[in-house]
JSON list of C-alpha atoms in Angstrom, two decimals:
[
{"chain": "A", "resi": 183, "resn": "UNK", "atom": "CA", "xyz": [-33.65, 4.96, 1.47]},
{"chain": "A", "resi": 184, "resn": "UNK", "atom": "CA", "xyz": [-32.48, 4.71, -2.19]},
{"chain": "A", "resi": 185, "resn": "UNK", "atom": "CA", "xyz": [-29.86, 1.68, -3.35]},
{"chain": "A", "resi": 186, "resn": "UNK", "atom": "CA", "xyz": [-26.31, 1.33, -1.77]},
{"chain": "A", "resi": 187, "resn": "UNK", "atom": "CA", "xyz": [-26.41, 3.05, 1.60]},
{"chain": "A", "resi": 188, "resn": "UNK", "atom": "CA", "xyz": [-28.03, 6.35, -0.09]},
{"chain": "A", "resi": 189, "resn": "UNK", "atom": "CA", "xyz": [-30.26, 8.39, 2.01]},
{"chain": "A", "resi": 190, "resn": "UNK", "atom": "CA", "xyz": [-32.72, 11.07, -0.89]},
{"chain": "A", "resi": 191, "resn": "UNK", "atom": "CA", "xyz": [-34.07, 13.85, 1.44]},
{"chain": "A", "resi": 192, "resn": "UNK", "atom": "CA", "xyz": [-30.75, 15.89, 1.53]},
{"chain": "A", "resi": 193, "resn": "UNK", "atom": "CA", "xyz": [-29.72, 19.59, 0.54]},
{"chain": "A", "resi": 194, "resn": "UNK", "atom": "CA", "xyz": [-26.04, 20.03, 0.53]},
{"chain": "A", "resi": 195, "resn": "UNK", "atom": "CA", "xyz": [-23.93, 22.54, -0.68]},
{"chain": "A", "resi": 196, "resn": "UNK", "atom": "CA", "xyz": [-20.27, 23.39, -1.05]},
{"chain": "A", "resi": 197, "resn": "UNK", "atom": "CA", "xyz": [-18.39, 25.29, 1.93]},
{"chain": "A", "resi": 198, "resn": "UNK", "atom": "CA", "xyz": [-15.05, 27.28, 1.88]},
{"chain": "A", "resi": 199, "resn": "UNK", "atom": "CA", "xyz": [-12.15, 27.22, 4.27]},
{"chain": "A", "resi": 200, "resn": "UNK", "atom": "CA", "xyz": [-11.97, 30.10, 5.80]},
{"chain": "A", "resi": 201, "resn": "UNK", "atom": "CA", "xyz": [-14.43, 32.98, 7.24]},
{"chain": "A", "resi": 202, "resn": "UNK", "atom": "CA", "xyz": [-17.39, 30.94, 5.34]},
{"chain": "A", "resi": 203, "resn": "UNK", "atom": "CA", "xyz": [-16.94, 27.83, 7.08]},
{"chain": "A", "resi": 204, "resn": "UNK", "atom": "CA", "xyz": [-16.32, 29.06, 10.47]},
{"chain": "A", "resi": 205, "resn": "UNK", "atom": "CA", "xyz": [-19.34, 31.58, 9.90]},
{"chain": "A", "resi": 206, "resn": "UNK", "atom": "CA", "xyz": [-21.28, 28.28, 9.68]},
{"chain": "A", "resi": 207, "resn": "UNK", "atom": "CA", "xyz": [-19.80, 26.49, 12.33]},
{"chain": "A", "resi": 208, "resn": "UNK", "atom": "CA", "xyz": [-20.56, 29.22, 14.86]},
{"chain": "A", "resi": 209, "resn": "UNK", "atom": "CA", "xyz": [-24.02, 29.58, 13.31]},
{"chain": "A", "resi": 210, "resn": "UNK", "atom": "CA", "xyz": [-25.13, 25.44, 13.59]},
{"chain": "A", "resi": 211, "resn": "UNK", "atom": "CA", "xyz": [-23.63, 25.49, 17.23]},
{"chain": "A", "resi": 212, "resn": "UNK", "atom": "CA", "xyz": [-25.72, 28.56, 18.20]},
{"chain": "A", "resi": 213, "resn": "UNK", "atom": "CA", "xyz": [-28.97, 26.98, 17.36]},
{"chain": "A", "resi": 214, "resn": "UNK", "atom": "CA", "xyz": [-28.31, 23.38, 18.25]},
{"chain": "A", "resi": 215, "resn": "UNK", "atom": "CA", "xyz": [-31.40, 22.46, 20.61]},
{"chain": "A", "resi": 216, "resn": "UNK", "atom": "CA", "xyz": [-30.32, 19.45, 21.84]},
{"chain": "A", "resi": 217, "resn": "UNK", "atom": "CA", "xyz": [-27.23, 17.43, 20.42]},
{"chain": "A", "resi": 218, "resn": "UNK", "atom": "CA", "xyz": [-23.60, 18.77, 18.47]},
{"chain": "A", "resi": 219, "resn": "UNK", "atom": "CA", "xyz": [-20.90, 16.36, 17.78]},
{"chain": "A", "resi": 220, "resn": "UNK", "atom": "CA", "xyz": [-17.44, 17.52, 16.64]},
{"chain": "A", "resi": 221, "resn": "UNK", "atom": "CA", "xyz": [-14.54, 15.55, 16.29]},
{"chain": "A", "resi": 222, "resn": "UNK", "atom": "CA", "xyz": [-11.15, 16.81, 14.91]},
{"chain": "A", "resi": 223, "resn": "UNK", "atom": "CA", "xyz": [-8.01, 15.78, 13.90]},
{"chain": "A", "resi": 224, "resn": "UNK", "atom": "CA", "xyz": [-6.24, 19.13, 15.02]},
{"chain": "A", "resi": 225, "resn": "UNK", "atom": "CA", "xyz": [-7.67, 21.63, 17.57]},
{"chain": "A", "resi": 226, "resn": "UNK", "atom": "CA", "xyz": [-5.68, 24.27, 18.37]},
{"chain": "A", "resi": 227, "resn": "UNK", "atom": "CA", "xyz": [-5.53, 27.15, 21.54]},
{"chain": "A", "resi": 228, "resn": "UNK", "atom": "CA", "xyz": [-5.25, 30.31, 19.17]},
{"chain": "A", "resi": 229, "resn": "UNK", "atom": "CA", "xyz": [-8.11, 32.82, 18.43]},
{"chain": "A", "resi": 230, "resn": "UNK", "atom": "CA", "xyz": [-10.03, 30.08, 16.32]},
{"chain": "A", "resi": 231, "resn": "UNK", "atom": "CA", "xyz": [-9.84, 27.59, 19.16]},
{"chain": "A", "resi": 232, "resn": "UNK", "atom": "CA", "xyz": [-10.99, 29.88, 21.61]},
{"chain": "A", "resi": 233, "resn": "UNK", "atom": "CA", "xyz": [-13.85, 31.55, 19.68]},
{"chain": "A", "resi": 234, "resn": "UNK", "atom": "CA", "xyz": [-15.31, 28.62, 19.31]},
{"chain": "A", "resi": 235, "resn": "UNK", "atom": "CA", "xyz": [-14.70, 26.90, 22.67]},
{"chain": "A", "resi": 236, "resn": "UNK", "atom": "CA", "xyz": [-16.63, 30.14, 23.93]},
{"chain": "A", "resi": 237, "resn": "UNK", "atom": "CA", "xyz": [-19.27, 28.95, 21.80]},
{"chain": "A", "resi": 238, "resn": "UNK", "atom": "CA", "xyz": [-19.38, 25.11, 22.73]},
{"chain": "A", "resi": 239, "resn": "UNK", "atom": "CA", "xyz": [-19.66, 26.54, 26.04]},
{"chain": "A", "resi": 240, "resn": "UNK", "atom": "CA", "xyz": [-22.49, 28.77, 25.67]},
{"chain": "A", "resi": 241, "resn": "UNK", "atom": "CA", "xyz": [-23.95, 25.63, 24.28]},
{"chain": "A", "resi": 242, "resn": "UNK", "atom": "CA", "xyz": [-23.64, 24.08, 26.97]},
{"chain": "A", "resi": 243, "resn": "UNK", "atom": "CA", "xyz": [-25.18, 26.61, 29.43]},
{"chain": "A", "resi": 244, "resn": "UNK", "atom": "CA", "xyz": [-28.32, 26.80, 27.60]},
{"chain": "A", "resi": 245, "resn": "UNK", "atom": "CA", "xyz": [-28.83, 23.03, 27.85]},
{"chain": "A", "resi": 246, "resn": "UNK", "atom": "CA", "xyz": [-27.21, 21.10, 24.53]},
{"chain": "A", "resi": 247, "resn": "UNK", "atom": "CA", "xyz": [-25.07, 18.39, 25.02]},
{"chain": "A", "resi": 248, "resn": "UNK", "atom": "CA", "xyz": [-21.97, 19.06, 23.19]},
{"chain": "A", "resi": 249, "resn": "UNK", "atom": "CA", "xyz": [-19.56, 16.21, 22.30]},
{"chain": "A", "resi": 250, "resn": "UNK", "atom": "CA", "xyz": [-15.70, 16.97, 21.21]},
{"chain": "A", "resi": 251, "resn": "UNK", "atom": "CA", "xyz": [-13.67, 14.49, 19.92]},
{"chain": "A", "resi": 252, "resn": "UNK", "atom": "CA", "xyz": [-10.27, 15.15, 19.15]},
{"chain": "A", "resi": 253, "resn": "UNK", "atom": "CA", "xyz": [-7.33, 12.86, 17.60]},
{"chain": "A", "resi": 254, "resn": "UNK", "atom": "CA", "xyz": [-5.09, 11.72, 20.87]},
{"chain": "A", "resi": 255, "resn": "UNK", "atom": "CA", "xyz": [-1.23, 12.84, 18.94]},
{"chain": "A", "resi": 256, "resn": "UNK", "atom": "CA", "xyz": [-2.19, 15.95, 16.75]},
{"chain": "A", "resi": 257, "resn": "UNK", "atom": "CA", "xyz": [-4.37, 17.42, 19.22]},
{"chain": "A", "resi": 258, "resn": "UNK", "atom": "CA", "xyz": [-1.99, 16.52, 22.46]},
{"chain": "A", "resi": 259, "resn": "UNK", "atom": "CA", "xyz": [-0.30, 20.11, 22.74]},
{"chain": "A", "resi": 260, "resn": "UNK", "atom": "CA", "xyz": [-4.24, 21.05, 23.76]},
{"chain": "A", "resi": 261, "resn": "UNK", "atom": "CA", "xyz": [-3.11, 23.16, 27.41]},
{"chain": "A", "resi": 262, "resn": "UNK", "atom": "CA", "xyz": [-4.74, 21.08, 30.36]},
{"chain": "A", "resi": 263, "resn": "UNK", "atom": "CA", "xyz": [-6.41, 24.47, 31.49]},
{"chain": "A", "resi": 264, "resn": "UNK", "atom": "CA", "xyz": [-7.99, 25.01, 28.06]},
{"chain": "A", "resi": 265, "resn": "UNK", "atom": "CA", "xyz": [-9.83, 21.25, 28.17]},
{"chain": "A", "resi": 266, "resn": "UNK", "atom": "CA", "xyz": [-10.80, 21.74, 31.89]},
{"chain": "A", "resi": 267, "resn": "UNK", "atom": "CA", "xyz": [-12.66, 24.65, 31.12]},
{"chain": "A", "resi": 268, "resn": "UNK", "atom": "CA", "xyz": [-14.87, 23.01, 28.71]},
{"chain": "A", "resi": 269, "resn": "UNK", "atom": "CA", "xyz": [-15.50, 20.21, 30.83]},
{"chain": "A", "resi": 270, "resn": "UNK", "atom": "CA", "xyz": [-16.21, 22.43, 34.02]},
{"chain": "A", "resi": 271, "resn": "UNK", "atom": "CA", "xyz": [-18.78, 24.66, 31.60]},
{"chain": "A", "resi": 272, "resn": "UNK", "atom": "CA", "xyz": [-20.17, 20.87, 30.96]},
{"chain": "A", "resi": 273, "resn": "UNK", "atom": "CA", "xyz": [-18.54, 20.04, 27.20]},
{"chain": "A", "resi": 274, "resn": "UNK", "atom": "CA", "xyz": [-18.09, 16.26, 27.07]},
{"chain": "A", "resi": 275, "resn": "UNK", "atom": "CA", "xyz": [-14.29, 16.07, 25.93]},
{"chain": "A", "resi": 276, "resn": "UNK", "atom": "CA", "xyz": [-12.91, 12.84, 25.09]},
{"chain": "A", "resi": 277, "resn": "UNK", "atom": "CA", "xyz": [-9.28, 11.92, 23.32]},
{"chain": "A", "resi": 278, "resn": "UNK", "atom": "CA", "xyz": [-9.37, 9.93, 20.18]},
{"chain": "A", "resi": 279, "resn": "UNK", "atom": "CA", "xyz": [-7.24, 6.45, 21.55]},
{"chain": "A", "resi": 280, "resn": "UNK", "atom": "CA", "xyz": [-4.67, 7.58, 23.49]},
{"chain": "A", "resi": 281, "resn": "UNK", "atom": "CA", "xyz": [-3.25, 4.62, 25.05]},
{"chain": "A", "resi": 282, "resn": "UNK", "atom": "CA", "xyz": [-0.16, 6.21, 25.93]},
{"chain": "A", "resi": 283, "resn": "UNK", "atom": "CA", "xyz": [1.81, 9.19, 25.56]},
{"chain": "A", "resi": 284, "resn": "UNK", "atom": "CA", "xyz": [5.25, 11.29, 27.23]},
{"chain": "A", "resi": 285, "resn": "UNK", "atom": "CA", "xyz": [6.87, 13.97, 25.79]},
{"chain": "A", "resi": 286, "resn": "UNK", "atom": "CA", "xyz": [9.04, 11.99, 23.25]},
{"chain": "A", "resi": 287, "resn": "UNK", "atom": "CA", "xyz": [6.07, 9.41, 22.67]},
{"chain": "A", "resi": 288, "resn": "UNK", "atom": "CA", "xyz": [2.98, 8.40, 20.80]},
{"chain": "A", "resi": 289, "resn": "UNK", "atom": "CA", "xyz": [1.04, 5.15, 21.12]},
{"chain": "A", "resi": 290, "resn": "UNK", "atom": "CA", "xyz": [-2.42, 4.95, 20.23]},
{"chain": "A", "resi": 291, "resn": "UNK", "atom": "CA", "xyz": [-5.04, 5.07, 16.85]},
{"chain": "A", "resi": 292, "resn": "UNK", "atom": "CA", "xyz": [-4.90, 8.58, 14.89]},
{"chain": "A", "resi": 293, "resn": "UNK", "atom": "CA", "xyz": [-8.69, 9.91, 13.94]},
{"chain": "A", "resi": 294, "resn": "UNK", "atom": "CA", "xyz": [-8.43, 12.24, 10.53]},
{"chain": "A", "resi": 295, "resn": "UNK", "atom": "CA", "xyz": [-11.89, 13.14, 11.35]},
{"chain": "A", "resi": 296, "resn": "UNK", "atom": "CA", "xyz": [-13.25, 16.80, 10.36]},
{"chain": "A", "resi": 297, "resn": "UNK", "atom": "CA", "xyz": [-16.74, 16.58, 11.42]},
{"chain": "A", "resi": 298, "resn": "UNK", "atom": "CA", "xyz": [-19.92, 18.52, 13.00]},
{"chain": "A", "resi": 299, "resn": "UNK", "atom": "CA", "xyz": [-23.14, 17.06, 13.70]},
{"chain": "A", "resi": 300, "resn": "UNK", "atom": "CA", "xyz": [-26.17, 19.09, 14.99]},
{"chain": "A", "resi": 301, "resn": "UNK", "atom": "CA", "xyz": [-29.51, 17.88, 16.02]},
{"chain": "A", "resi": 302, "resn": "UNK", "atom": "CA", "xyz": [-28.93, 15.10, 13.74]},
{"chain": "A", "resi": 303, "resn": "UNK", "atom": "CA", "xyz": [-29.96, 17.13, 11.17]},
{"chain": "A", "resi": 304, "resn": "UNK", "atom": "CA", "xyz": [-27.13, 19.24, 10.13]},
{"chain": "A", "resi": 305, "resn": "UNK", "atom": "CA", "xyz": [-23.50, 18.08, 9.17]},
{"chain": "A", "resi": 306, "resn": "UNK", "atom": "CA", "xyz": [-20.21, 19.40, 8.06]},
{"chain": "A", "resi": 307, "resn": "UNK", "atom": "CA", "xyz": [-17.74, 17.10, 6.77]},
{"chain": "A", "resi": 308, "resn": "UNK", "atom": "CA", "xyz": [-14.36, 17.80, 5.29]},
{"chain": "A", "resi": 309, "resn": "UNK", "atom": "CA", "xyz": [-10.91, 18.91, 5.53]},
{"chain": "A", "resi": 310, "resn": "UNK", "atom": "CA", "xyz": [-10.67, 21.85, 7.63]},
{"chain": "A", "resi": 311, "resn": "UNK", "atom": "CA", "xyz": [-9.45, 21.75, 11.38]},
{"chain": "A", "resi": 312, "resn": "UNK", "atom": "CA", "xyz": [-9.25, 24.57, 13.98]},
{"chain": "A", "resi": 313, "resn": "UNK", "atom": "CA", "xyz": [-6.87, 26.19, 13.89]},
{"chain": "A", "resi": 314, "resn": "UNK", "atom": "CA", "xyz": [-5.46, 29.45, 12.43]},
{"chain": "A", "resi": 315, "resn": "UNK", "atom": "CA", "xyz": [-4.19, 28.10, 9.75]},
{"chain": "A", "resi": 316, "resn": "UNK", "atom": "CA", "xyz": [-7.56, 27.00, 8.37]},
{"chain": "A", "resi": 317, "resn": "UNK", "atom": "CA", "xyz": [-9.33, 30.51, 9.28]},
{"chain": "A", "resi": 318, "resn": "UNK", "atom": "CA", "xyz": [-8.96, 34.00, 7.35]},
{"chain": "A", "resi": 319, "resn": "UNK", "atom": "CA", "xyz": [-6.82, 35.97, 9.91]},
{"chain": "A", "resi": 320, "resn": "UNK", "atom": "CA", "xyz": [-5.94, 39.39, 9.67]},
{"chain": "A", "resi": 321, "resn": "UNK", "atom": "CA", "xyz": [-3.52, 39.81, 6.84]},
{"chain": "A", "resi": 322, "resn": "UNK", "atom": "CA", "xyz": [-3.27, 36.09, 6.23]},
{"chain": "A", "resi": 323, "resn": "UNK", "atom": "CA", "xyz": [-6.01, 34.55, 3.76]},
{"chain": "A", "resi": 324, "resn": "UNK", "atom": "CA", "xyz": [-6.95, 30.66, 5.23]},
{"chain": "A", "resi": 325, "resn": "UNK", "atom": "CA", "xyz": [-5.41, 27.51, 3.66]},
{"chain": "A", "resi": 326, "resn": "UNK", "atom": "CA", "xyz": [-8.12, 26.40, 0.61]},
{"chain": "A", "resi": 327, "resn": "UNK", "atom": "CA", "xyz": [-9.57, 23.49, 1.81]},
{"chain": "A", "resi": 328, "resn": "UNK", "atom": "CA", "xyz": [-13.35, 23.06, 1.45]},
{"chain": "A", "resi": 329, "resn": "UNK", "atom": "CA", "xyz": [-16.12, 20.96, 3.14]},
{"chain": "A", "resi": 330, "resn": "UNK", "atom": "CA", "xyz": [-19.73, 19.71, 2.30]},
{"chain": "A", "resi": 331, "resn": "UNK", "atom": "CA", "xyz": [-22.81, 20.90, 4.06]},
{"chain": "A", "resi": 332, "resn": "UNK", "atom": "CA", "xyz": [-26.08, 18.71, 4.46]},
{"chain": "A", "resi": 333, "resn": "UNK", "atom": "CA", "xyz": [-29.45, 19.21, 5.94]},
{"chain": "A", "resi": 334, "resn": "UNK", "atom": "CA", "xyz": [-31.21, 16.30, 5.87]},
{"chain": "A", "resi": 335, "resn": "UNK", "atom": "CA", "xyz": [-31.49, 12.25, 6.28]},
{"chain": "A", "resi": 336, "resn": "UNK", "atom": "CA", "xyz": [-27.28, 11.82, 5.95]},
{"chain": "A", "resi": 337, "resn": "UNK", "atom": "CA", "xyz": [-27.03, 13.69, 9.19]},
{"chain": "A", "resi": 338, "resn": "UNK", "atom": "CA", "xyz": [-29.41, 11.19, 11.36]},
{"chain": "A", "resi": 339, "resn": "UNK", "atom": "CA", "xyz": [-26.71, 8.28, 9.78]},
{"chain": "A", "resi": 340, "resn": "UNK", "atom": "CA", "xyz": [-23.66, 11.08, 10.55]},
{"chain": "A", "resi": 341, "resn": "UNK", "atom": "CA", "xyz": [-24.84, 11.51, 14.14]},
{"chain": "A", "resi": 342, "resn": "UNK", "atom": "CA", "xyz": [-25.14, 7.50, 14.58]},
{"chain": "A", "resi": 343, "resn": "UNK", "atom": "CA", "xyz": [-21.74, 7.31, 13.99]},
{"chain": "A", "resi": 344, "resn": "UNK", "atom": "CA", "xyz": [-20.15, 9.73, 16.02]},
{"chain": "A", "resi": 345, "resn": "UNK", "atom": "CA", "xyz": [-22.80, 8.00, 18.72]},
{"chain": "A", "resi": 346, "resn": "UNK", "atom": "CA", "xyz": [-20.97, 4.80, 17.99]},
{"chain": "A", "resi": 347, "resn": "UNK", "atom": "CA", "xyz": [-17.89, 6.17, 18.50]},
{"chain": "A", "resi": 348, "resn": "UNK", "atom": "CA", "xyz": [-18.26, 8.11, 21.30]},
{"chain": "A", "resi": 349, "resn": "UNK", "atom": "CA", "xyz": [-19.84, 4.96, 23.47]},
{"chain": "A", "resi": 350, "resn": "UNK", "atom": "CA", "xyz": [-23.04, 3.67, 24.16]},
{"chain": "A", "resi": 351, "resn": "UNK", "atom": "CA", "xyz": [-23.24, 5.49, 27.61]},
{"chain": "A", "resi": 352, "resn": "UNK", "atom": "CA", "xyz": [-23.37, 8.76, 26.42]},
{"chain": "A", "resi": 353, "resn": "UNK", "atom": "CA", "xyz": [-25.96, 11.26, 27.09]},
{"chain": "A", "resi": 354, "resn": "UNK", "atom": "CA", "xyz": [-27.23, 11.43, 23.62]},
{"chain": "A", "resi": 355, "resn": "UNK", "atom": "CA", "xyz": [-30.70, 13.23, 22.79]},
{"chain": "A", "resi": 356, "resn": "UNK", "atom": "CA", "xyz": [-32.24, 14.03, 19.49]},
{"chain": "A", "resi": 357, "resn": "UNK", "atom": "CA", "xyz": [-35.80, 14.54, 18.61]},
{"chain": "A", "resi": 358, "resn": "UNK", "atom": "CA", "xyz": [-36.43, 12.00, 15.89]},
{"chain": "A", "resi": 359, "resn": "UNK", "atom": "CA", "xyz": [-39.59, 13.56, 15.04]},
{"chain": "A", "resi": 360, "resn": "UNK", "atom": "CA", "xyz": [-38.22, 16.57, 14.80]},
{"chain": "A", "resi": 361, "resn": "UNK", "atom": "CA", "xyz": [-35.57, 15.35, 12.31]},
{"chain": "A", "resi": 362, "resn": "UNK", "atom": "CA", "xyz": [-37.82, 13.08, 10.28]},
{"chain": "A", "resi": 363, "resn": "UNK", "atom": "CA", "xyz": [-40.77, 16.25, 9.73]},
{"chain": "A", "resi": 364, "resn": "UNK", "atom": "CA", "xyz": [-37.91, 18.27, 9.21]},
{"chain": "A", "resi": 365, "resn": "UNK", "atom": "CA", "xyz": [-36.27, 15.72, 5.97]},
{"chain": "A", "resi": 366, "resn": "UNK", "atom": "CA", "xyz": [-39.62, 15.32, 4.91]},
{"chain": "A", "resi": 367, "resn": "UNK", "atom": "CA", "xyz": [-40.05, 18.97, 4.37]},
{"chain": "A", "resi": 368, "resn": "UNK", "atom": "CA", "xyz": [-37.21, 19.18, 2.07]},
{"chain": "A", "resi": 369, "resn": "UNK", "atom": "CA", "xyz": [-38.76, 19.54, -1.89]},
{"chain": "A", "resi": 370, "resn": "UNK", "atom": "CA", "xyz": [-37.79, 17.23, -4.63]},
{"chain": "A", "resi": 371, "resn": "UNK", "atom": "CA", "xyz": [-36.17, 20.08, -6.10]},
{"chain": "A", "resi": 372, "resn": "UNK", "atom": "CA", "xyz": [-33.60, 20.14, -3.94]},
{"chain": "A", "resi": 373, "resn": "UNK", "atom": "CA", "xyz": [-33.00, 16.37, -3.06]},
{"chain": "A", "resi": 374, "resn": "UNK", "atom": "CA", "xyz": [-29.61, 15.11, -3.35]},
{"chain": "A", "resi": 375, "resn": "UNK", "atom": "CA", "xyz": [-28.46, 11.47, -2.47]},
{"chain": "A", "resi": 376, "resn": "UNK", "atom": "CA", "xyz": [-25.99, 10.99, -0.15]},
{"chain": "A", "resi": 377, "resn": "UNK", "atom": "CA", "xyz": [-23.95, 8.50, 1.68]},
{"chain": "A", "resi": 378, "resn": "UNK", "atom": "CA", "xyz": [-21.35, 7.85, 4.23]},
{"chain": "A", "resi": 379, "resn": "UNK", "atom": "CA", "xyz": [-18.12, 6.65, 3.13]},
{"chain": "A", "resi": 380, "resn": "UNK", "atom": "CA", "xyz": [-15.18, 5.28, 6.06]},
{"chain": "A", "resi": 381, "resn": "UNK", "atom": "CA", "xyz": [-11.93, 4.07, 5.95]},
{"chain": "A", "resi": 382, "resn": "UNK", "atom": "CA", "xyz": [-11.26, 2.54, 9.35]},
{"chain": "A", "resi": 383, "resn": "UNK", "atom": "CA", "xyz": [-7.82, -0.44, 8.53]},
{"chain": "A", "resi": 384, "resn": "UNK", "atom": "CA", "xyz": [-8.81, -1.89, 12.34]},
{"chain": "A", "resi": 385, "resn": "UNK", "atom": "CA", "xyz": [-12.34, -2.25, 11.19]},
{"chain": "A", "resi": 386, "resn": "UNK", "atom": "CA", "xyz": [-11.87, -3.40, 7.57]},
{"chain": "A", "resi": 387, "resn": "UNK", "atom": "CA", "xyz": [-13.65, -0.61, 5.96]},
{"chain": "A", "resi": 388, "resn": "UNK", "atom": "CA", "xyz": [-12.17, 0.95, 2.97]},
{"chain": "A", "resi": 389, "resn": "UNK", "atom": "CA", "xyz": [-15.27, 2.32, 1.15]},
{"chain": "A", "resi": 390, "resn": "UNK", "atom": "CA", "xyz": [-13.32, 5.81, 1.05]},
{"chain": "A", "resi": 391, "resn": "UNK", "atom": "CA", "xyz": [-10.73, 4.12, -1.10]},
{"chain": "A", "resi": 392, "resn": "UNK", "atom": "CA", "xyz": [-13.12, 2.41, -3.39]},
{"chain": "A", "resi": 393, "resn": "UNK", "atom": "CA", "xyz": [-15.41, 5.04, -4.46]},
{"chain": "A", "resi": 394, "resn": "UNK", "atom": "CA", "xyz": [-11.81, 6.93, -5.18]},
{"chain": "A", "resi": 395, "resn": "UNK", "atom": "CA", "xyz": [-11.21, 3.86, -7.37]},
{"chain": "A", "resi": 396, "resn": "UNK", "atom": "CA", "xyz": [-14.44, 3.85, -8.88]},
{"chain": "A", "resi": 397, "resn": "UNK", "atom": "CA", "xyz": [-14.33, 7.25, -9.90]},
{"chain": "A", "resi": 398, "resn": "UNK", "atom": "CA", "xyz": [-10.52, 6.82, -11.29]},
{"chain": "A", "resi": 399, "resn": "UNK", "atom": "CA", "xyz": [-11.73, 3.99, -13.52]},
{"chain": "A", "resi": 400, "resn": "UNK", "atom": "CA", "xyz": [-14.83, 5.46, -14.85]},
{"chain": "A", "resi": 401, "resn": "UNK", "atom": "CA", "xyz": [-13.78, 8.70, -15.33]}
]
């Protein structure tokens, strides 16, 4: 562990919106071996959605525990029949704090959240949901957005979280062996430090808005 919350043993890399992205999403769920957390602010039943609910289940058939997370008002248009069939294949599905909601209203917390976590190993975190919108479609090039890839010690701390949030009681298992030989492994050469950063106003946490701050003032 380096100063401020920095974790060393990390490759990362910059993804695209888009066909790259969801190449990589597909990819990281296909060889999760135990663990994949998702949560989203937006998931959507179009052909993105349902590509890669056919994938969380497949997942789940050979064994992973998959977690999905999605935000409780921009998510709520999710058909009933699309979320039972990921919980009958065995996806744990979960609404981000939906206290209450009708047809003409909202009350509950909102979760921004764009994140993957496999294995505790592997993370994507940015601004892309799924959705159409965010995927290259036939004749219609994806909103640019981009997120950040990491392999390494970042992802153990990423997958804590989404623990955390998820509850204490869930069926959780990663091979912490596994992940430590596996950050280990990664050269020097291609160390980068890395750290979480949360804005949560319920929790008091506003590191997101700081380090924007920070950067402002000492650019």
């Amino acid at each position: 562990m380096t100063a401020e919350g920095y974790t060393s043993r990390n490759r990362v890399k910059l993804v695209s919106g888009g066909k790259e992205y969801f190449s990589l999403l597909h990819e990281l769920v296909k060889k999760a071996v135990n663990t994949v957390y998702l949560q989203y602010y937006i998931y959507e039943d179009d052909e993105t959605g349902q590509s890669l609910k056919k994938t969380l289940i497949e997942a789940a058939n050979r064994g992973v525990v998959v977690f999905l997370l999605v935000d409780g008002y921009a998510t709520q248009k999710l058909p009933k029949q699309f979320v039972a069939e990921l919980r009958d294949a065995g996806v744990q599905f979960k609404w981000f704090e939906q206290l209450f909601k009708s047809k003409k209203f909202y009350f509950g917390r909102r979760m921004h959240h764009k994140v993957v976590v496999v294995d505790g190993i592997y993370s994507l975190v940015g601004g892309i949901n799924i959705s159409n919108r965010y995927n290259d479609m036939p004749g219609t090039a994806a909103w640019m957005d981009m997120a950040l890839y990491c392999e390494g010690e970042t992802s153990l701390h990423m997958h804590g979280l989404c623990r955390a949030m998820w509850g204490k009681n869930s069926p959780d298992r990663v091979d912490l062996a596994i992940a430590e030989e596996y950050f280990r492994q990664v050269e020097d050469k291609d160390c980068h430090d890395v750290r979480l950063r949360r804005n949560d106003w319920v929790k008091r946490k506003n590191q997101v808005t700081k380090s924007y701050l920070y950067m402002l003032l000492h650019a």
